Amino acid sequence: MRCASSPAPVSVSAAKAASSSSSSSRCCFRRSCSPSTSSSSSSQRRRLFLSNPGGFSVRAAALSSDDDTNNSAAAAAAAATTTTTTSGGGGGKGGSEEPKKGTAKIQRISAENSNRVNILSEALPYLQRFQGQTVVVKYGGAAMQSKELKAAVIRDICLLATVGINMVLVHGGGPEINKMLEVVGIEPNFKNGLRVTDDATMEVVEMVLTGKVNKELVALINNNSADRGDGGGRAVGVCGKDGNLLRGKVKDKDLGWVGEIESVDPKLLTTLINGGFVPVIATVAQDSKGNALNVNADTAAGAIAAALNAQKLVLMTDVAGVCTDKDDVDSLIRTVTFTKAEEMIASGIIAGGMIPKVTDCMNALRGGCVSGHIIDGRAPHSLLLEILTDEGCGTMITTDES
């Protein structure tokens, strides 16, 4: 673990300056093959709203001034061509003549359709680069609770699978577990943010995660694939016990069956990926005696991303990413290196629940993953924006050498 022995504190103003610097140079960090993009175009794309209602279509919520200029020029060209092909100075009634054979009017393209094409054009280099690469997504938070957000996230995962990206979905299910515990009359108990998991609670955790939540997600992906008719997104649900995927040990006896991951065997996932399936993984591991362990979904996703040498680890959360001010989304830092992350943790800018998320990303990169991303799962189509656009929408964690 490459940690600074005595990292210097970083002021909030310095961190905000770093945020501004990181944002302006994000493209060179994000993907080496990304097209050159002007700052105004990059800023505009932060407001894009991507959608895929029935096929591969993308919608923008705002249009750039460049697009307006281009469309005005296209309209002027269309008008000029119409005048040329439908009017003349000599023969025929009223000085008009029929268009010459083989000459067609230039079709006018709406601003909305023109902008859709521009967005697809921007996404093309990323689609080409990430085709055949693996992206591990940890899915949780509010994006799992809202029916509309859940449908949108699943649709985006299916879209990415359709264009040839190997998607792996890792999920938790805390709210669903709490609901079931209430049904059976067990009071949820937490210690230092971790669920105390006794024998009875572990039975409920395993039942909810591997049964209800996992199979609901599998069904959503498979149904979405069937509705689209393109074969993109055939899902198979597994948990950490299957194929010895996740092996661990008890983290703390006072926490009960809360597990700490010791090893990951990715053979089962590789087989599924090579077969064209989307693995959907419930984070229940097992110890050396076969006992079930409740493991943190962020940590499990990071360990799996490392074992698969994934191109990306994406943690979907309920915050925009790493911010210099947690209450101000405009203070979002676009790119954070290992050194900067360690400095920000030491100075308290990265604090609370963001510390383990950043640490999980860093551990994944140390194990072989290329980049880690923390995004707001509540934002519409944040997954597509982070993967397929120049600027992205969250915070990307990179090594110092990237």
Coordinates of C-alpha atoms in Angstrom, one line a residue:
M1 CA 0.0 0.0 0.0
R2 CA 1.6 3.2 -1.2
C3 CA 0.7 5.7 1.6
A4 CA 2.5 9.0 2.4
S5 CA 4.4 8.5 5.7
S6 CA 3.4 12.0 6.8
P7 CA 1.0 13.6 4.4
A8 CA 0.7 17.4 4.5
P9 CA -2.7 18.8 5.3
V10 CA -4.5 20.3 2.4
S11 CA -6.7 23.4 2.8
V12 CA -10.2 23.5 1.4
S13 CA -9.2 26.3 -1.0
A14 CA -6.2 24.3 -2.2
A15 CA -8.5 21.3 -2.7
K16 CA -10.9 23.4 -4.7
A17 CA -8.1 24.6 -6.9
A18 CA -7.1 21.0 -7.4
S19 CA -10.7 20.3 -8.3
S20 CA -10.6 23.0 -11.0
S21 CA -7.3 21.7 -12.3
S22 CA -8.5 18.1 -12.3
S23 CA -11.7 19.0 -14.1
S24 CA -9.9 20.8 -16.9
S25 CA -7.5 17.9 -17.6
R26 CA -9.9 15.0 -17.0
C27 CA -9.9 13.8 -20.6
C28 CA -6.2 13.0 -20.6
F29 CA -6.7 11.0 -17.4
R30 CA -9.9 9.3 -18.5
R31 CA -9.0 7.6 -21.8
S32 CA -5.9 7.9 -23.9
C33 CA -7.9 7.5 -27.1
S34 CA -10.5 10.2 -26.2
P35 CA -11.1 12.8 -28.9
S36 CA -9.9 16.4 -28.4
T37 CA -12.8 18.5 -27.0
S38 CA -13.1 22.2 -26.5
S39 CA -13.8 23.4 -23.0
S40 CA -17.1 24.9 -24.0
S41 CA -18.2 21.6 -25.6
S42 CA -17.1 19.7 -22.5
S43 CA -19.0 22.0 -20.2
Q44 CA -22.1 21.7 -22.3
R45 CA -22.0 18.0 -22.2
R46 CA -22.4 18.0 -18.4
R47 CA -26.0 18.9 -19.0
L48 CA -26.7 16.1 -21.5
F49 CA -29.6 13.7 -20.7
L50 CA -29.1 10.4 -22.3
S51 CA -32.0 7.9 -22.9
N52 CA -32.5 4.6 -24.6
P53 CA -36.3 4.1 -24.7
G54 CA -36.6 1.4 -27.3
G55 CA -33.3 1.1 -29.0
F56 CA -29.9 2.9 -29.1
S57 CA -31.1 6.6 -29.0
V58 CA -29.7 9.5 -27.0
R59 CA -31.4 12.7 -26.0
A60 CA -29.8 16.0 -24.9
A61 CA -31.4 18.4 -22.5
A62 CA -29.4 21.4 -23.7
L63 CA -28.0 22.4 -27.1
S64 CA -24.6 24.0 -27.6
S65 CA -24.3 27.2 -29.5
D66 CA -22.1 25.4 -32.0
D67 CA -24.9 23.0 -32.8
D68 CA -27.3 25.9 -33.3
T69 CA -24.9 27.5 -35.7
N70 CA -24.4 24.3 -37.6
N71 CA -28.2 23.7 -37.9
S72 CA -28.7 27.3 -39.1
A73 CA -26.1 26.8 -41.7
A74 CA -27.8 23.5 -42.8
A75 CA -31.2 25.2 -43.0
A76 CA -29.7 28.0 -45.1
A77 CA -28.1 25.4 -47.4
A78 CA -31.4 23.6 -47.7
A79 CA -33.3 26.8 -48.5
A80 CA -30.7 27.8 -51.1
T81 CA -30.8 24.3 -52.7
T82 CA -34.6 24.5 -52.8
T83 CA -34.5 27.8 -54.6
T84 CA -32.0 26.6 -57.1
T85 CA -33.8 23.4 -57.9
T86 CA -37.4 24.8 -58.1
S87 CA -36.9 28.2 -59.8
G88 CA -35.3 29.4 -63.0
G89 CA -35.0 32.6 -65.0
G90 CA -36.3 31.4 -68.4
G91 CA -38.7 28.7 -69.6
G92 CA -42.0 27.5 -68.2
K93 CA -45.0 29.3 -66.6
G94 CA -44.1 32.2 -64.4
G95 CA -40.4 31.7 -65.0
S96 CA -40.3 28.4 -63.0
E97 CA -39.0 25.0 -64.2
E98 CA -39.1 21.4 -62.9
P99 CA -36.0 20.2 -61.0
K100 CA -33.4 18.5 -63.1
K101 CA -33.7 14.8 -63.1
G102 CA -31.7 13.2 -60.3
T103 CA -31.6 16.4 -58.2
A104 CA -33.1 16.1 -54.7
K105 CA -33.9 18.7 -52.0
I106 CA -31.6 18.6 -48.9
Q107 CA -33.6 17.3 -46.0
R108 CA -33.8 19.6 -43.0
I109 CA -32.6 18.0 -39.8
S110 CA -34.1 19.1 -36.5
A111 CA -31.8 20.5 -33.8
E112 CA -32.7 17.6 -31.5
N113 CA -31.8 14.9 -34.0
S114 CA -28.6 16.7 -34.9
N115 CA -27.6 16.8 -31.3
R116 CA -28.3 13.1 -30.9
V117 CA -25.9 12.4 -33.7
N118 CA -23.3 14.6 -32.1
I119 CA -23.6 12.7 -28.8
L120 CA -23.3 9.3 -30.6
S121 CA -20.2 10.6 -32.4
E122 CA -18.6 11.6 -29.1
A123 CA -19.4 8.2 -27.6
L124 CA -17.9 6.2 -30.6
P125 CA -14.3 6.2 -29.5
Y126 CA -15.3 4.9 -26.0
L127 CA -17.5 2.3 -27.5
Q128 CA -14.6 1.1 -29.7
R129 CA -12.1 1.1 -26.9
F130 CA -14.2 -0.6 -24.2
Q131 CA -15.7 -3.2 -26.5
G132 CA -14.7 -6.6 -25.0
Q133 CA -13.5 -4.9 -21.8
T134 CA -15.0 -5.6 -18.3
V135 CA -16.8 -3.0 -16.2
V136 CA -17.8 -4.0 -12.7
V137 CA -20.7 -1.9 -11.3
K138 CA -21.6 -1.9 -7.6
Y139 CA -25.4 -1.1 -7.6
G140 CA -27.0 0.2 -4.4
G141 CA -28.5 3.1 -2.6
A142 CA -31.5 5.1 -3.8
A143 CA -31.1 3.8 -7.3
M144 CA -32.3 0.5 -6.1
Q145 CA -35.3 1.8 -4.2
S146 CA -36.9 3.9 -6.9
K147 CA -38.7 1.8 -9.5
E148 CA -38.1 4.4 -12.2
L149 CA -34.4 4.7 -11.4
K150 CA -34.0 0.9 -11.2
A151 CA -35.5 0.5 -14.6
A152 CA -33.2 3.2 -16.0
V153 CA -30.1 1.7 -14.5
I154 CA -31.0 -1.8 -15.8
R155 CA -31.7 -0.4 -19.3
D156 CA -28.3 1.4 -19.3
I157 CA -26.5 -1.9 -18.3
C158 CA -28.3 -3.7 -21.1
L159 CA -27.3 -1.0 -23.5
L160 CA -23.6 -1.3 -22.6
A161 CA -23.8 -5.1 -22.8
T162 CA -25.4 -4.8 -26.2
V163 CA -22.5 -2.8 -27.6
G164 CA -20.0 -5.4 -26.4
I165 CA -18.9 -4.2 -23.0
N166 CA -18.7 -7.1 -20.4
M167 CA -20.9 -5.9 -17.6
V168 CA -20.7 -7.4 -14.1
L169 CA -23.2 -6.3 -11.5
V170 CA -22.5 -6.5 -7.8
H171 CA -25.3 -5.5 -5.4
G172 CA -26.2 -5.2 -1.7
G173 CA -29.7 -4.8 -0.3
G174 CA -29.6 -3.1 3.1
P175 CA -33.2 -1.6 3.0
E176 CA -34.7 -4.9 1.8
I177 CA -32.9 -6.7 4.6
N178 CA -34.3 -4.2 7.2
K179 CA -37.8 -4.7 5.9
M180 CA -37.6 -8.5 6.2
L181 CA -36.0 -8.3 9.7
E182 CA -39.0 -6.2 10.8
V183 CA -41.4 -8.8 9.3
V184 CA -39.7 -11.6 11.3
G185 CA -39.4 -9.5 14.5
I186 CA -35.6 -8.9 14.6
E187 CA -34.3 -5.5 15.5
P188 CA -31.5 -4.3 13.2
N189 CA -28.3 -3.6 15.1
F190 CA -25.3 -1.6 13.9
K191 CA -21.9 -1.0 15.3
N192 CA -19.6 1.6 13.7
G193 CA -21.7 1.6 10.6
L194 CA -21.6 -2.2 10.2
R195 CA -24.6 -4.5 10.6
V196 CA -24.2 -6.8 13.6
T197 CA -25.0 -10.2 12.1
D198 CA -25.9 -13.0 14.5
D199 CA -27.2 -16.4 13.4
A200 CA -30.8 -15.4 12.9
T201 CA -29.8 -12.1 11.1
M202 CA -27.4 -14.0 8.8
E203 CA -30.2 -16.3 7.7
V204 CA -32.3 -13.3 6.7
V205 CA -29.4 -11.6 5.0
E206 CA -28.7 -14.6 2.8
M207 CA -32.3 -15.2 2.0
V208 CA -32.9 -11.6 1.0
L209 CA -29.7 -11.0 -1.0
T210 CA -29.4 -14.3 -2.8
G211 CA -33.1 -14.8 -3.2
K212 CA -35.3 -11.8 -3.5
V213 CA -33.0 -9.0 -4.5
N214 CA -30.7 -11.0 -6.8
K215 CA -33.4 -12.7 -8.7
E216 CA -35.4 -9.5 -9.1
L217 CA -32.4 -7.9 -10.8
V218 CA -31.8 -10.9 -13.0
A219 CA -35.4 -10.9 -14.1
L220 CA -35.2 -7.2 -14.9
I221 CA -32.1 -7.6 -17.1
N222 CA -33.5 -10.6 -18.9
N223 CA -36.9 -9.0 -19.5
N224 CA -35.3 -5.9 -20.8
S225 CA -33.2 -8.0 -23.2
A226 CA -36.3 -9.9 -24.4
D227 CA -38.2 -6.7 -24.9
R228 CA -35.4 -5.2 -27.0
G229 CA -35.0 -8.4 -29.0
D230 CA -31.2 -7.8 -29.4
G231 CA -29.8 -10.4 -27.0
G232 CA -27.9 -7.8 -25.0
G233 CA -28.0 -8.5 -21.3
R234 CA -28.7 -12.1 -20.5
A235 CA -28.2 -12.3 -16.8
V236 CA -27.2 -15.1 -14.4
G237 CA -27.5 -14.6 -10.6
V238 CA -24.8 -16.0 -8.3
C239 CA -23.5 -15.3 -4.8
G240 CA -20.0 -15.4 -3.3
K241 CA -20.5 -19.0 -2.3
D242 CA -21.0 -20.2 -5.9
G243 CA -17.8 -21.5 -7.5
N244 CA -15.8 -20.4 -4.4
L245 CA -16.1 -16.9 -5.8
L246 CA -15.6 -15.1 -2.5
R247 CA -13.8 -16.7 0.5
G248 CA -13.4 -14.9 3.7
K249 CA -13.2 -14.9 7.5
V250 CA -15.0 -13.3 10.4
K251 CA -14.0 -9.6 10.6
D252 CA -14.8 -9.0 14.2
K253 CA -16.4 -11.5 16.7
D254 CA -18.4 -8.6 18.1
L255 CA -20.0 -8.2 14.7
G256 CA -21.0 -11.8 14.3
W257 CA -21.0 -13.1 10.7
V258 CA -19.6 -10.0 9.1
G259 CA -16.9 -11.1 6.7
E260 CA -13.6 -9.9 5.5
I261 CA -12.7 -11.1 2.0
E262 CA -9.5 -13.2 1.8
S263 CA -9.6 -14.5 -1.8
V264 CA -11.5 -14.2 -5.0
D265 CA -11.8 -17.0 -7.6
P266 CA -13.0 -15.4 -10.9
K267 CA -13.3 -18.6 -12.9
L268 CA -17.1 -18.8 -12.7
L269 CA -17.4 -15.2 -13.7
T270 CA -15.0 -15.6 -16.6
T271 CA -17.0 -18.5 -17.9
L272 CA -20.2 -16.5 -17.7
I273 CA -18.7 -13.5 -19.4
N274 CA -17.2 -15.6 -22.2
G275 CA -20.6 -17.1 -22.7
G276 CA -22.2 -13.7 -23.2
F277 CA -23.9 -13.5 -19.8
V278 CA -24.1 -10.6 -17.3
P279 CA -23.2 -12.0 -13.8
V280 CA -25.3 -10.5 -11.1
I281 CA -23.6 -11.1 -7.7
A282 CA -25.1 -11.1 -4.2
T283 CA -22.4 -10.3 -1.7
V284 CA -22.7 -13.4 0.5
A285 CA -19.3 -15.1 1.0
Q286 CA -18.3 -18.2 2.9
D287 CA -15.5 -19.1 5.3
S288 CA -13.3 -22.2 5.4
K289 CA -16.0 -24.2 7.1
G290 CA -18.8 -23.2 4.7
N291 CA -20.4 -20.7 7.0
A292 CA -22.1 -17.8 5.3
L293 CA -20.6 -14.3 5.7
N294 CA -22.1 -10.9 5.1
V295 CA -19.5 -8.8 3.2
N296 CA -19.6 -5.2 2.2
A297 CA -20.8 -4.7 -1.3
D298 CA -18.3 -1.9 -2.2
T299 CA -15.4 -4.0 -0.9
A300 CA -16.6 -7.1 -2.7
A301 CA -17.0 -5.2 -6.0
G302 CA -13.5 -3.8 -5.7
A303 CA -12.0 -7.3 -5.0
I304 CA -13.9 -8.7 -8.0
A305 CA -12.8 -5.9 -10.3
A306 CA -9.2 -6.5 -9.3
A307 CA -9.5 -10.3 -9.8
L308 CA -11.0 -9.7 -13.3
N309 CA -8.4 -7.0 -14.2
A310 CA -11.5 -4.9 -15.1
Q311 CA -11.2 -1.7 -17.1
K312 CA -13.4 0.1 -14.7
L313 CA -14.9 -0.3 -11.2
V314 CA -18.0 2.0 -10.8
L315 CA -19.5 2.5 -7.4
M316 CA -23.1 3.9 -7.6
T317 CA -23.8 5.9 -4.5
D318 CA -26.2 8.6 -3.2
V319 CA -23.6 11.4 -3.6
A320 CA -22.0 13.1 -6.7
G321 CA -18.6 11.8 -5.9
V322 CA -15.6 13.3 -4.0
C323 CA -16.4 17.0 -3.1
T324 CA -14.4 19.6 -1.3
D325 CA -17.7 20.5 0.3
K326 CA -20.0 17.6 0.8
D327 CA -23.1 19.8 0.7
D328 CA -22.1 21.6 -2.5
V329 CA -22.3 19.4 -5.7
D330 CA -20.5 22.2 -7.6
S331 CA -17.3 21.4 -5.6
L332 CA -17.1 18.0 -7.2
I333 CA -13.5 16.9 -8.0
R334 CA -13.4 15.1 -11.3
T335 CA -10.1 13.2 -11.0
V336 CA -8.3 12.1 -7.8
T337 CA -4.9 10.4 -7.8
F338 CA -3.6 8.1 -5.1
T339 CA -1.4 10.8 -3.6
K340 CA -4.1 13.4 -3.7
A341 CA -6.6 11.0 -2.1
E342 CA -4.2 10.3 0.8
E343 CA -3.7 14.0 1.3
M344 CA -7.4 14.7 1.3
I345 CA -8.1 11.9 3.8
A346 CA -5.4 13.2 6.1
S347 CA -6.8 16.7 5.9
G348 CA -10.4 15.6 6.4
I349 CA -11.8 16.7 3.0
I350 CA -12.5 13.0 2.3
A351 CA -14.3 11.8 5.4
G352 CA -17.0 9.6 6.8
G353 CA -18.5 7.0 4.5
M354 CA -16.5 8.4 1.5
I355 CA -13.2 7.1 3.0
P356 CA -14.0 3.3 2.5
K357 CA -15.3 4.0 -1.0
V358 CA -12.2 5.7 -2.1
T359 CA -10.1 3.1 -0.3
D360 CA -12.0 0.3 -2.1
C361 CA -11.3 1.9 -5.4
M362 CA -7.6 2.3 -4.6
N363 CA -7.3 -1.3 -3.5
A364 CA -9.0 -2.4 -6.8
L365 CA -6.5 -0.4 -8.8
R366 CA -3.6 -1.9 -6.8
G367 CA -4.9 -5.4 -7.7
G368 CA -5.2 -4.8 -11.5
C369 CA -8.3 -2.7 -12.2
V370 CA -7.5 0.3 -14.5
S371 CA -9.7 3.0 -12.9
G372 CA -12.3 3.5 -10.2
H373 CA -15.3 5.7 -10.4
I374 CA -17.7 7.1 -7.8
I375 CA -20.9 8.4 -9.3
D376 CA -24.4 9.5 -8.1
G377 CA -26.8 6.6 -9.0
R378 CA -29.8 9.0 -8.5
A379 CA -28.7 11.1 -11.5
P380 CA -30.4 9.9 -14.7
H381 CA -28.1 7.7 -16.8
S382 CA -25.1 8.6 -14.8
L383 CA -23.5 5.3 -15.7
L384 CA -23.6 6.1 -19.4
L385 CA -22.4 9.7 -18.8
E386 CA -19.4 8.4 -16.8
I387 CA -18.3 5.8 -19.3
L388 CA -19.3 7.2 -22.7
T389 CA -18.6 11.0 -22.5
D390 CA -15.5 13.1 -22.3
E391 CA -16.2 14.8 -19.0
G392 CA -18.1 12.1 -17.2
C393 CA -20.3 12.9 -14.2
G394 CA -18.6 11.7 -11.0
T395 CA -15.1 11.3 -9.6
M396 CA -12.5 9.0 -11.2
I397 CA -9.7 7.5 -9.0
T398 CA -6.4 6.9 -10.8
T399 CA -2.9 5.8 -9.9
D400 CA -0.2 8.5 -9.8
E401 CA 1.2 7.1 -13.0
S402 CA -2.0 7.4 -15.1

